[in-house]
XYZ file of C-alpha atoms in Angstrom:
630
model
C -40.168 -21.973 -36.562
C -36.661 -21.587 -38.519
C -34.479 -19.804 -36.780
C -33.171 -16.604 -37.781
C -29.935 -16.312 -39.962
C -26.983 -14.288 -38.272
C -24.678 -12.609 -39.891
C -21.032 -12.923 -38.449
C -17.171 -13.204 -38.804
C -16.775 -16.770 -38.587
C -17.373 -18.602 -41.641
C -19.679 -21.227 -41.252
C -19.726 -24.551 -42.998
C -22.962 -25.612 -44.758
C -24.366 -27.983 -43.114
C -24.308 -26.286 -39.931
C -27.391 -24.531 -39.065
C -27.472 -21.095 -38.164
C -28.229 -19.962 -34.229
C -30.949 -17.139 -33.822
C -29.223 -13.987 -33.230
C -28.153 -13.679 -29.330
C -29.290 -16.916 -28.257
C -26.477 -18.643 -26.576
C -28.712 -21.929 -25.948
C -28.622 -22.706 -29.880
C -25.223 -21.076 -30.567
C -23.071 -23.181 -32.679
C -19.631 -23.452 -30.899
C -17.588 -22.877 -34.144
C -19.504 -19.544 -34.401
C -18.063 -18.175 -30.351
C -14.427 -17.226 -29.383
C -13.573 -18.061 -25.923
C -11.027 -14.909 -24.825
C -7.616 -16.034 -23.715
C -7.496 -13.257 -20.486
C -4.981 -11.201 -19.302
C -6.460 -11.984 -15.806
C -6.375 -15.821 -14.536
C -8.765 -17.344 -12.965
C -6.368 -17.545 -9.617
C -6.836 -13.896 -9.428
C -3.967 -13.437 -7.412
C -1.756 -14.839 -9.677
C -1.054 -11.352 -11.675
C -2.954 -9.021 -9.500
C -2.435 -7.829 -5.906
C -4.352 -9.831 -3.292
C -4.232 -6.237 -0.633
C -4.775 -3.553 -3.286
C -4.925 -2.155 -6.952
C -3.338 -3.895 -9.699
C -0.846 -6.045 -11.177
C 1.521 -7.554 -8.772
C 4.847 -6.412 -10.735
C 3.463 -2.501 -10.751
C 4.059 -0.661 -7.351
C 5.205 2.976 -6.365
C 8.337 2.467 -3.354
C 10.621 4.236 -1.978
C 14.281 3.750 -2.134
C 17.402 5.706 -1.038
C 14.923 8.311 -0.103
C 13.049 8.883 -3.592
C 9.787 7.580 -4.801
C 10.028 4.968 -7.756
C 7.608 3.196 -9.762
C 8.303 -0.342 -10.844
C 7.260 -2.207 -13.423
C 7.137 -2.363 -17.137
C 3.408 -2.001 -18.409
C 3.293 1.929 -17.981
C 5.334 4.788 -19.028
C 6.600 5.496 -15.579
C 8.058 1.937 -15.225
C 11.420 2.036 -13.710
C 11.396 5.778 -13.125
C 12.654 7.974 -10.495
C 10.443 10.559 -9.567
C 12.387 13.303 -7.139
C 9.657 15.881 -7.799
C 6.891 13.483 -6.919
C 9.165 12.952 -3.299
C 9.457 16.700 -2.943
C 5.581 17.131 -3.316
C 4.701 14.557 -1.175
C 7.457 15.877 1.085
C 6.081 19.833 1.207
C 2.195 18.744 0.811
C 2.355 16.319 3.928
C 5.647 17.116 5.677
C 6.537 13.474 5.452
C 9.754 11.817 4.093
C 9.377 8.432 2.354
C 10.200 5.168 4.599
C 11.162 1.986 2.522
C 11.681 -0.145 5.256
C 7.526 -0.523 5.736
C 6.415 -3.978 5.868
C 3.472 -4.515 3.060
C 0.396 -6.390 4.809
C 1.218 -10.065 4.658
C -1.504 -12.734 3.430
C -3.303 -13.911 6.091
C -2.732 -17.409 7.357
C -6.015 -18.464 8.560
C -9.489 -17.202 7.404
C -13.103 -16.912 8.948
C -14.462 -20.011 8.814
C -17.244 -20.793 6.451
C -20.379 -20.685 6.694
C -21.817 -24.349 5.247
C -25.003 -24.853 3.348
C -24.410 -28.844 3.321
C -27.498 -29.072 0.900
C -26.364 -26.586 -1.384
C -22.666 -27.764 -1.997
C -23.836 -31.383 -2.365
C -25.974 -30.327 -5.199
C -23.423 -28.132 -7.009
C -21.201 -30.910 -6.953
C -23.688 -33.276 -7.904
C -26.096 -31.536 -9.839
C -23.838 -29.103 -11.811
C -20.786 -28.638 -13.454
C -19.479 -25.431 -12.509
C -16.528 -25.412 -10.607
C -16.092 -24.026 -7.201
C -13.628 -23.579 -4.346
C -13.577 -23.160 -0.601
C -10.077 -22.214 -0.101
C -9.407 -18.901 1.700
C -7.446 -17.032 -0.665
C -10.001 -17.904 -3.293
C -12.715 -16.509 -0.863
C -10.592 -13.348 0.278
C -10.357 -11.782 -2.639
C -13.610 -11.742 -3.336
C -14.648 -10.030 -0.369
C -14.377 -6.660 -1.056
C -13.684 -4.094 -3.964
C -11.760 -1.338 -4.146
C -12.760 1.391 -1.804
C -10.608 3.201 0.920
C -12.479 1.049 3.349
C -12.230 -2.290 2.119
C -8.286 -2.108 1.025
C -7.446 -0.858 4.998
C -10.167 -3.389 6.486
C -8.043 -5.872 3.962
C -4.721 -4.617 5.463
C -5.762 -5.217 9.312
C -7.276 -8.114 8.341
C -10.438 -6.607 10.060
C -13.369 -8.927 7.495
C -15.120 -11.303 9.552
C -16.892 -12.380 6.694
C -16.069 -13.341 3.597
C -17.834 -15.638 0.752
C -17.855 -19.331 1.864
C -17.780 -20.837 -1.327
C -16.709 -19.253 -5.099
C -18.166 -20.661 -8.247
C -16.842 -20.305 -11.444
C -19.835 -20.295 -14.343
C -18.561 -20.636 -18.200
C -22.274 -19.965 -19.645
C -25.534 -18.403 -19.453
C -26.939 -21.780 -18.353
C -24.552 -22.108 -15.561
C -25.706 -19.039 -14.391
C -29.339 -20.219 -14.164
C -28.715 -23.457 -12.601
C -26.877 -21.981 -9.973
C -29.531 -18.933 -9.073
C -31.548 -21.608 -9.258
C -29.902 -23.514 -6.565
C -29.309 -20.604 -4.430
C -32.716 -19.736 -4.322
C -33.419 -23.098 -3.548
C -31.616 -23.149 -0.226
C -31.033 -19.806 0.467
C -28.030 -19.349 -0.020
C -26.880 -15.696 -0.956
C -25.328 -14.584 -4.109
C -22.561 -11.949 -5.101
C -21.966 -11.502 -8.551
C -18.081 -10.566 -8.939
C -16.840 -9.112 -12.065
C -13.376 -7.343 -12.305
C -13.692 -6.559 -8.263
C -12.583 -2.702 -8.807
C -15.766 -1.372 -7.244
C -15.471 1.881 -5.660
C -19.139 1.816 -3.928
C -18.662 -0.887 -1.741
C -21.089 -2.345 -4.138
C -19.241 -6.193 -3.993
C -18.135 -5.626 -0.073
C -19.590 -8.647 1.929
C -22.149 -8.247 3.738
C -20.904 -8.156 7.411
C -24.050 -8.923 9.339
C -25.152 -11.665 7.044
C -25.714 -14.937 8.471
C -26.629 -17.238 5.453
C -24.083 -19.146 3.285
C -22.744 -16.246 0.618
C -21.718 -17.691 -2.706
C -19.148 -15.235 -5.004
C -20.059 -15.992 -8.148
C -17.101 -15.131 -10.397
C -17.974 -14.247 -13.884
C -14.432 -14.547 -15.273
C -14.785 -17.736 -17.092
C -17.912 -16.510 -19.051
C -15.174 -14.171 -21.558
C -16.852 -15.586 -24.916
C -17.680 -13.576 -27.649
C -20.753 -15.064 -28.693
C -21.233 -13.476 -32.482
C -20.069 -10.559 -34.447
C -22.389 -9.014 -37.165
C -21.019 -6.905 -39.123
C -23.298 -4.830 -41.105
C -24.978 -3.950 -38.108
C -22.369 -3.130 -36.654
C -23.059 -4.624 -33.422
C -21.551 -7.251 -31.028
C -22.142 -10.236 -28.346
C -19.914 -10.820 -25.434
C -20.783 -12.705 -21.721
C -20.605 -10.270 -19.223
C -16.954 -11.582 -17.801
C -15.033 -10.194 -20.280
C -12.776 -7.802 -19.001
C -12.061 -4.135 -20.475
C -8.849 -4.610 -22.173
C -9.265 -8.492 -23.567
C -12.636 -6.891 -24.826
C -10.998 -4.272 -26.318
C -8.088 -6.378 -28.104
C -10.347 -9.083 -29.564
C -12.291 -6.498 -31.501
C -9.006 -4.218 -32.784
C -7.781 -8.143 -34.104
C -11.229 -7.261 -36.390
C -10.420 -3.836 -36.596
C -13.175 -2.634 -34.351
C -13.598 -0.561 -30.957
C -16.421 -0.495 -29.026
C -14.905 2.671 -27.569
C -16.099 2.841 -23.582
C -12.634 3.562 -21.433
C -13.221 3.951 -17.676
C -10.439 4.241 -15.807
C -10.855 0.859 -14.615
C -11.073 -0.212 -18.264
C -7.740 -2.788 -17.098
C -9.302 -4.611 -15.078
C -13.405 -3.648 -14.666
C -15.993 -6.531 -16.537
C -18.493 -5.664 -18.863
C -21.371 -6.876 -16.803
C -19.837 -4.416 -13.870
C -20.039 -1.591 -16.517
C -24.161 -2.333 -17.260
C -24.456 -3.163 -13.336
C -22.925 0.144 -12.277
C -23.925 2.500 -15.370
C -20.378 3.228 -16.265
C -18.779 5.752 -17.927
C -15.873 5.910 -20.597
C -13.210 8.664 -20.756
C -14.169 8.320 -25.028
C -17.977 9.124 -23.799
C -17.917 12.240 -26.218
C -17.246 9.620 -29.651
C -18.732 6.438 -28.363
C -21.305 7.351 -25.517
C -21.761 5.754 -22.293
C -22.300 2.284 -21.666
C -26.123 2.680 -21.813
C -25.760 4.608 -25.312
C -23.668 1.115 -26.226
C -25.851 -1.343 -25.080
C -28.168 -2.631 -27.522
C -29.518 -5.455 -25.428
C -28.512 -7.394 -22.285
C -29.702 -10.730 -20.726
C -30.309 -10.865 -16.775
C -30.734 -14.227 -14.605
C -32.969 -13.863 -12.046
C -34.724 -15.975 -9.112
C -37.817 -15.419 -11.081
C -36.723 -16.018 -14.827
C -34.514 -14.276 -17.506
C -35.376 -10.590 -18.241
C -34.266 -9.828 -21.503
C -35.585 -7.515 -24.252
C -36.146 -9.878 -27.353
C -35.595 -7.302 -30.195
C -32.399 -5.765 -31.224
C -33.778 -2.981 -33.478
C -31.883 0.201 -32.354
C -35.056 1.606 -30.737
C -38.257 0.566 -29.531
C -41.187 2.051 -28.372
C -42.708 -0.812 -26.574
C -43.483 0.374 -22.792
C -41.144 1.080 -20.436
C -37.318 -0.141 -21.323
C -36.153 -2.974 -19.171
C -32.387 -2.638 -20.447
C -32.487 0.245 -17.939
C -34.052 -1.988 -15.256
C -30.891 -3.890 -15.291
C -28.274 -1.161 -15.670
C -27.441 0.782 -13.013
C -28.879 -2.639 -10.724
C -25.561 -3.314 -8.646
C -26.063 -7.010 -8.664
C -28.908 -6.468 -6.494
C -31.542 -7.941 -8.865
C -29.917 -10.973 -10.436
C -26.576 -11.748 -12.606
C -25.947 -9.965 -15.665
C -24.843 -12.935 -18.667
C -24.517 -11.524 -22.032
C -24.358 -8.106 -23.585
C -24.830 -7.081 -27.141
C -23.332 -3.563 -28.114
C -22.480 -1.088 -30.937
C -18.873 -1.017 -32.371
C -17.396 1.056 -34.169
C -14.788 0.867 -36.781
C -11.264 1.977 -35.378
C -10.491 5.481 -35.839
C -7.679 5.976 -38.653
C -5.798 8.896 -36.196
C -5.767 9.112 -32.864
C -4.120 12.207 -31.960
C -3.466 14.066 -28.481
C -2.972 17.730 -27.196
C -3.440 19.967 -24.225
C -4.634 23.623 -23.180
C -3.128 25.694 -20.209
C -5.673 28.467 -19.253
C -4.589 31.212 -16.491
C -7.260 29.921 -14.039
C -10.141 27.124 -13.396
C -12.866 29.349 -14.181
C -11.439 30.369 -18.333
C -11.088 26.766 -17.890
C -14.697 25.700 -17.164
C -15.729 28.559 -19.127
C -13.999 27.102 -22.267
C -15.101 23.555 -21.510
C -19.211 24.881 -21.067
C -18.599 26.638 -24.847
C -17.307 23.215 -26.315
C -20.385 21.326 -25.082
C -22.591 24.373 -26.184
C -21.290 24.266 -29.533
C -21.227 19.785 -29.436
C -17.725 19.705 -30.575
C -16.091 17.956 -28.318
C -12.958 15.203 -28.684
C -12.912 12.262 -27.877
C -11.813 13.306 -24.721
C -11.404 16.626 -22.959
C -10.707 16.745 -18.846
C -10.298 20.299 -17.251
C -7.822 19.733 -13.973
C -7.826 22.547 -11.261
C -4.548 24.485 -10.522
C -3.627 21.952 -7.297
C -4.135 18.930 -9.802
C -1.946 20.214 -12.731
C 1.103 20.857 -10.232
C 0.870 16.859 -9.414
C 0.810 15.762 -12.311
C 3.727 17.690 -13.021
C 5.087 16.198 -10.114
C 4.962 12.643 -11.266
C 7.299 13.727 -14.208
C 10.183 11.476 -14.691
C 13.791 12.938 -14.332
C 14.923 14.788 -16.659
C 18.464 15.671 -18.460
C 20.339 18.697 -17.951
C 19.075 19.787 -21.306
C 15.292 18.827 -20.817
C 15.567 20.631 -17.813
C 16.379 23.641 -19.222
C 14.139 23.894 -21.795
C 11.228 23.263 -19.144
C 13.025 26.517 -17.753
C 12.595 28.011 -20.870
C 8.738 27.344 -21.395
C 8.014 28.389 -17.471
C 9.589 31.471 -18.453
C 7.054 31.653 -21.810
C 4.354 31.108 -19.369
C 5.218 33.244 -16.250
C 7.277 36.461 -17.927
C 5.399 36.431 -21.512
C 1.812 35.381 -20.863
C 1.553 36.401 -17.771
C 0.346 33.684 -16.162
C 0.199 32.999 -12.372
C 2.016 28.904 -11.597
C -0.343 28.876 -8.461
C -3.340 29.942 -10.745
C -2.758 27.744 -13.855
C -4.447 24.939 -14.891
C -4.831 22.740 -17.754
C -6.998 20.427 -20.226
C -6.024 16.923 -21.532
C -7.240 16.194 -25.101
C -7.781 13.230 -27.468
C -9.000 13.517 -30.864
C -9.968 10.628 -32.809
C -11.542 9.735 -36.410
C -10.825 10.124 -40.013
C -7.545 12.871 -40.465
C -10.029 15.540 -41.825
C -12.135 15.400 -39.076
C -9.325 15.610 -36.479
C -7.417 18.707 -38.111
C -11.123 20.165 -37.917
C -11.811 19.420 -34.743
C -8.361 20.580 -33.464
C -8.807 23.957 -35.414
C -11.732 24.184 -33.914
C -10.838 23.190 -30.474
C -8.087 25.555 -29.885
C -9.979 28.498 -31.490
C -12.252 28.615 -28.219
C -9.538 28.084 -25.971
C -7.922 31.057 -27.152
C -11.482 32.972 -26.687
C -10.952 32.353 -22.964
C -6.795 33.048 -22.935
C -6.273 29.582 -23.664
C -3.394 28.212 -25.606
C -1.644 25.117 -26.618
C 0.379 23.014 -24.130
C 1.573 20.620 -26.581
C 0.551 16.376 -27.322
C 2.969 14.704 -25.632
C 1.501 16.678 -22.129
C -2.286 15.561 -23.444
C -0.773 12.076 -23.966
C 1.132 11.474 -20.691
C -1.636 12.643 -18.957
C -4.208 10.754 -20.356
C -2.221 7.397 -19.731
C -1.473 9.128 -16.101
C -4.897 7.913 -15.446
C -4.549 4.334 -15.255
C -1.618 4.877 -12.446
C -3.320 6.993 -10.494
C -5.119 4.471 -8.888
C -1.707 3.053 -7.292
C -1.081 5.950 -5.411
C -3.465 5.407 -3.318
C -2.105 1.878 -1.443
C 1.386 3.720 -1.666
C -0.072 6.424 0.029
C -1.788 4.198 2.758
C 1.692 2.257 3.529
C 3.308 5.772 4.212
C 0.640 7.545 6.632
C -1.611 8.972 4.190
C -4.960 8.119 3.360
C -6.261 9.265 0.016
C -9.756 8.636 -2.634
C -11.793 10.226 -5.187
C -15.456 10.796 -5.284
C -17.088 12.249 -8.248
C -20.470 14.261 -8.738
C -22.947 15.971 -12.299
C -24.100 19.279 -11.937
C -25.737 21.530 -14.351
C -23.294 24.182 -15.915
C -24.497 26.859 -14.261
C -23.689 25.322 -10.899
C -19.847 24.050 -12.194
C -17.737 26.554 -10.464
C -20.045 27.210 -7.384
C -19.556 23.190 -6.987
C -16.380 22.969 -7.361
C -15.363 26.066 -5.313
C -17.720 25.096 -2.544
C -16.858 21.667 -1.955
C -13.122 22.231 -1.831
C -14.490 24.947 1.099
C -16.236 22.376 2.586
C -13.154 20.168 3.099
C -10.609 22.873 4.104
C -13.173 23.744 6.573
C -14.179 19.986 7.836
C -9.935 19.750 8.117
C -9.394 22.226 10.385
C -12.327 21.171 12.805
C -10.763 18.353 12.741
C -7.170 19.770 13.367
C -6.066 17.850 10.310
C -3.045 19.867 8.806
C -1.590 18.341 5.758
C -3.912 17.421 3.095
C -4.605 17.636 -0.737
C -7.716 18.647 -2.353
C -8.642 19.253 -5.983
C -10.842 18.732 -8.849
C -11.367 18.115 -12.591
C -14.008 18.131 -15.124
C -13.950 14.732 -16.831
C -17.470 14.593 -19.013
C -18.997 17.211 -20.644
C -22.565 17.208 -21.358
C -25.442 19.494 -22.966
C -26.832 20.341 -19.512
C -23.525 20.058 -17.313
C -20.283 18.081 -16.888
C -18.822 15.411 -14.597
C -16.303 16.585 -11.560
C -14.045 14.348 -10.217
C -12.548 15.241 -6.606
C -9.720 13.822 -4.880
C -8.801 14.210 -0.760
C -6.098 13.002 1.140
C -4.649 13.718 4.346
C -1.978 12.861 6.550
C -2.947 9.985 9.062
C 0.322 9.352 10.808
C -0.859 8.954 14.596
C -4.541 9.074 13.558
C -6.189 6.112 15.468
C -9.727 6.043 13.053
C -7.767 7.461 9.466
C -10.742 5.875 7.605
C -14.011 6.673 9.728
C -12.062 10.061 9.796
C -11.908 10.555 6.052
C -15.539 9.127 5.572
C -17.089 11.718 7.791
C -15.215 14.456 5.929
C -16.168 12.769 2.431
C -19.876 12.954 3.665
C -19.740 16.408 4.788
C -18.326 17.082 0.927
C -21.105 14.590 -0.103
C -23.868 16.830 1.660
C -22.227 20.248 0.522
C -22.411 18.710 -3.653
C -26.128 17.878 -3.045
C -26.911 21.253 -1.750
C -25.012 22.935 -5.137
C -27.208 20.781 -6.943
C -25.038 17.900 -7.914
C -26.058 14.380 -8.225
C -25.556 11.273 -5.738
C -23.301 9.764 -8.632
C -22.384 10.437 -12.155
C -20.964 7.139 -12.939
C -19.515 5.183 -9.363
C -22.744 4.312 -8.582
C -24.328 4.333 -5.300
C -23.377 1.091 -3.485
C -23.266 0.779 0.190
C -21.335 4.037 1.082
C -23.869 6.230 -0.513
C -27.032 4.401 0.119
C -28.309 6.728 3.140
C -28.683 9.348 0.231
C -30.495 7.184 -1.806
C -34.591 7.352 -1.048
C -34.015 10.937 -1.043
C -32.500 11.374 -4.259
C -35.443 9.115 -6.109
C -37.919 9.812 -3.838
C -40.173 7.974 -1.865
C -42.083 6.953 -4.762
C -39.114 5.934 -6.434
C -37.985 3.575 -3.639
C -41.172 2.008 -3.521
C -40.763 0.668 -6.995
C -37.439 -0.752 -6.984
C -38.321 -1.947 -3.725
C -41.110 -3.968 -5.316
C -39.345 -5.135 -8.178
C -36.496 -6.253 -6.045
C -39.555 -8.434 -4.258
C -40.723 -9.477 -7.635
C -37.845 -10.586 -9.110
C -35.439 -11.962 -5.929
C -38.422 -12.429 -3.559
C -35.403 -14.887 -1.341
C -33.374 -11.580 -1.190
C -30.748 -14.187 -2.227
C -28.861 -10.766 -3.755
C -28.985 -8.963 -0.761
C -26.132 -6.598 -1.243
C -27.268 -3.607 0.698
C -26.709 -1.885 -2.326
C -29.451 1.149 -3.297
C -32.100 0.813 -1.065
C -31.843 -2.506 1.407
C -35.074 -4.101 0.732
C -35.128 -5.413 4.854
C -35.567 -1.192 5.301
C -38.301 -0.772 2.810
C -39.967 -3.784 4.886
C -39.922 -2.518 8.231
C -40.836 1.025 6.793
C -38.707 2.474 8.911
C -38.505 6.183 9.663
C -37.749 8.868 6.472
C -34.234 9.913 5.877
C -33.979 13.908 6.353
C -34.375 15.481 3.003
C -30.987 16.265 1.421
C -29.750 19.699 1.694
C -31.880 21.953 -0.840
C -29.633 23.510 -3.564
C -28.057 26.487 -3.397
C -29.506 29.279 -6.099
């Protein structure tokens, strides 16, 4: 049969023949791009082998004030005084630069060998692979509060003996292949910024673990145009992704906050979500089709109509998987044409609840930005707090609009709180949407705050994250943990999960902490809330058993207001006790036997989800989660 004629960028000569649309194993190799990335393949290289990010981009301390270096955000090579004095007053702790950072470890646990299995990768294949321990180290772990102080004392006992390195689809079959042959077990590694414990190595596992690092498969495999649609291997990372398609004058759109660094086949793995969700969707709106290798065979979905009614939908087999299943190769997804303005703003409202308020009649009304994130009053005071220095002048002008805010509007500073917004599209449709934006924040005594306060704080985002390790190497210990919950449960969340902590602090005589929220997503039926704890650890023997007992007490007090196990995270290892409950028994019994269908080895044995060894031994029920509050 002829194959079917493709569409895409690259002009093709003609006496080439075309490649059926998708199919890497016919592809002609003048019609892919392989991606030069921002990320090398020695990982450590650019990024931080004990934490989050880039290795030039790091909060410190010096002469007593808390600095940010490095030159790929805004803050780089700022001061930030009121950042010290916040940390100072929220934690009663001053800043120490002398602090040793963890050093990389000299020796490392000490493989364990599949002799069988390495001879025929080396023989057999030619994917390249490496046994040396910083290679394996990395790749241990992801990002969570757990891993990155486990990292820091060195505490892994295991870690993958062997990483391979796949450039194709085909790679990635030969070496399932060969893993399932000798039992060998598998870890698909993307970007590593996991916040689950999803990529964490198993400690207890005794076989040979393999990471296999998608990094070199970065190709984009076609482009068509008049659909509007796209092919890339799963590697590719967020931003490379990104910049290859603006070169064409495209977007696909999706923006976590790990959009830096985070892979595409970790967005489909983990069912991700974009801060742009409101334009462009989430990544299972995006996805048109997506190719899985497993033990068994390749599940794939042949057609890439835009809908199909043809049984159940195995796309959504594979997303939302957590590597548990098999290795995710090739995506294909919608793009859009880049918006012609792209335009910021904010909103301060006297309180959270005119906040949510506001945010629950933009979703009613489906006229929401791009983006639009509601952050409570003790959120909105640090990110003020993470403002540069400013001039004399500056200064006083800040005075001045205090004063607007306090004296003329009335407004309480330890009440406010504010919204981030992004508008995007054609100029007409922006001015609309802005008219029409600021029209309902002023029906709940909201009013403008001004773009440049929208636009710093919706690039605040993506240094966030580094507070975190800075926090850890001065006695703190800090994460976020996010939730869904229908509208009419917002505020009751919100308010009774910030209880919850205050209340699990002082049992546990823990004085200095931080505790807010914001609404990230907003949705027909409810919205997305982000939370984020920390506490002083300083003479704390257990700081991160400590914090997860609290974080599950918060955990247990969201699923009792009705809020999900996960709105985009994922579940992981850290939230798999919660799991059978939340899809019922039923539920567990399916993925349990498709997990035995399609990796009857258990070759992917994460202990991600449900752990297929508990569905086997049928062990006793989990206690039903608390029931939701009314």
């Amino acid at each position: 049969m002829a194959a079917k004629r493709n569409t895409v960028t690259t002009d093709v000569p003609e006496s080439s023949v075309a490649p059926a649309e998708g199919t890497a194993l016919t592809l002609d190799p003048r019609l892919s791009l392989r991606v030069d990335s921002v990320i090398p393949k020695k990982r450590h290289e650019a990024l931080k082998w004990f934490g989050w990010g880039y290795n030039d981009s790091q909060f410190y301390g010096q002469n007593g004030i808390i600095c940010f270096r490095g030159d790929k955000y805004p803050l780089g090579g700022c001061e930030l005084p009121s950042f010290t004095k916040w940390v100072e007053k929220k934690f009663e702790l001053t800043v120490d630069p002398r602090k040793p950072y963890p050093q990389l470890p000299q020796t490392f646990p000490r493989p364990v060998e599949n002799a069988p299995f390495l001879s025929e990768l080396r023989d057999s294949t030619k994917v390249e692979h490496s046994l040396e321990g910083i290679d394996r180290l990395i790749r241990c772990h992801g990002q969570t509060l757990n891993d990155i102080y486990s990292l820091w004392h060195n505490k892994f006992q295991r870690i993958p003996d062997v990483v391979v390195w796949p450039r194709s689809h085909d790679d990635v079959v030969q070496l399932v292949q060969l893993a399932h042959k000798h039992n060998v077990m598998m870890v698909p590694y993307g970007g590593g910024t996991s916040v689950s414990g999803a990529i964490t190595c198993p400690q207890e596992e005794k076989r040979t673990i393999c990471a296999l690092d998608t990094s070199q498969m970065n190709r984009l495999l076609w482009l068509n145009r008049e659909n509007l649609t796209v092919c890339f291997e799963a590697g590719i990372v967020g931003q490379d992704l990104e910049r290859v398609l603006r070169e064409q004058g495209l977007t696909v759109g999706h923006e976590p906050d790990s959009y830096e660094f985070s892979t595409l086949g970790g967005w489909v793995a983990t069912r991700a979500s974009g801060m742009k969700k409101n334009v462009y969707g989430n990544i299972e709106d995006l996805v048109v089709r997506v190719r899985m290798v497993t033990p068994t065979g390749t599940l794939e979905r042949e057609c890439s109509a835009p809908r199909v009614s043809c049984g159940p939908d195995f796309n959504h087999v594979i997303l939302g998987s957590e590597g548990t299943l098999g290795v995710i190769t090739e995506v294909v997804l919608k793009v859009r044409p880049l918006p012609a303005v792209k335009r910021y703003g904010s909103l301060a409202f006297p309180n959270f609840e005119q906040g949510v308020l506001f945010m629950r009649e933009v979703a009613l009304r489906r006229c929401q930005p791009a983006s639009v994130r509601l952050m409570d009053n003790e959120q909105f005071m640090f990110g003020q707090a993470l403002k540069p220095e400013k001039s004399w002048w500056a200064s006083l002008v800040d005075g001045l609009k205090q004063r607007y805010v306090t004296a003329w509007k009335g407004i309480d500073l330890s009440e406010i709180c504010a919204a981030t917004l992004l508008f995007e599209g054609d100029l007409k449709d922006v001015q609309r949407q802005e008219s029409i934006i600021y029209e309902i924040a002023a029906k709940f005594k909201g009013f403008p705050a001004g773009g440049q306060n929208g636009e710093r704080g919706y690039i605040l985002t993506f240094v966030i994250a580094y507070i975190r390790d800075f926090g850890l190497h001065q006695g703190i210990v800090a994460e976020s943990f996010e939730t869904s919950v229908p509208w009419d449960r917002c505020s009751l969340l919100c308010r009774s999960v910030k209880q919850r902590v205050v209340s699990e602090c002082y049992k546990r005589h823990i004085t200095f902490y931080t505790i807010s929220c914001r609404v990230t997503q907003t949705y027909d039926a409810g919205a997305c809330i982000y939370f984020y704890f920390g506490f002083r650890c300083v003479d704390v023997a257990n700081p991160v058993e400590l914090f997860e007992a609290i974080e599950h007490s918060a955990r247990d007090e969201i699923l009792s207001c009705g809020g999900s196990l996960s709105h985009h995270h994922g579940v992981g290892k850290i939230r798999s006790s919660w799991y059978r409950a939340a899809v019922t028994e039923t539920g567990s019994s399916l993925y349990s036997a498709t997990k035995r269908h399609l990796d009857p080895k258990n070759i992917f044995a994460l202990g991600n989800l449900l752990p297929l060894e508990e569905d086997t031994q049928k062990p006793a029920a989990a206690p039903p989660p608390p029931k939701a509050k009314l």
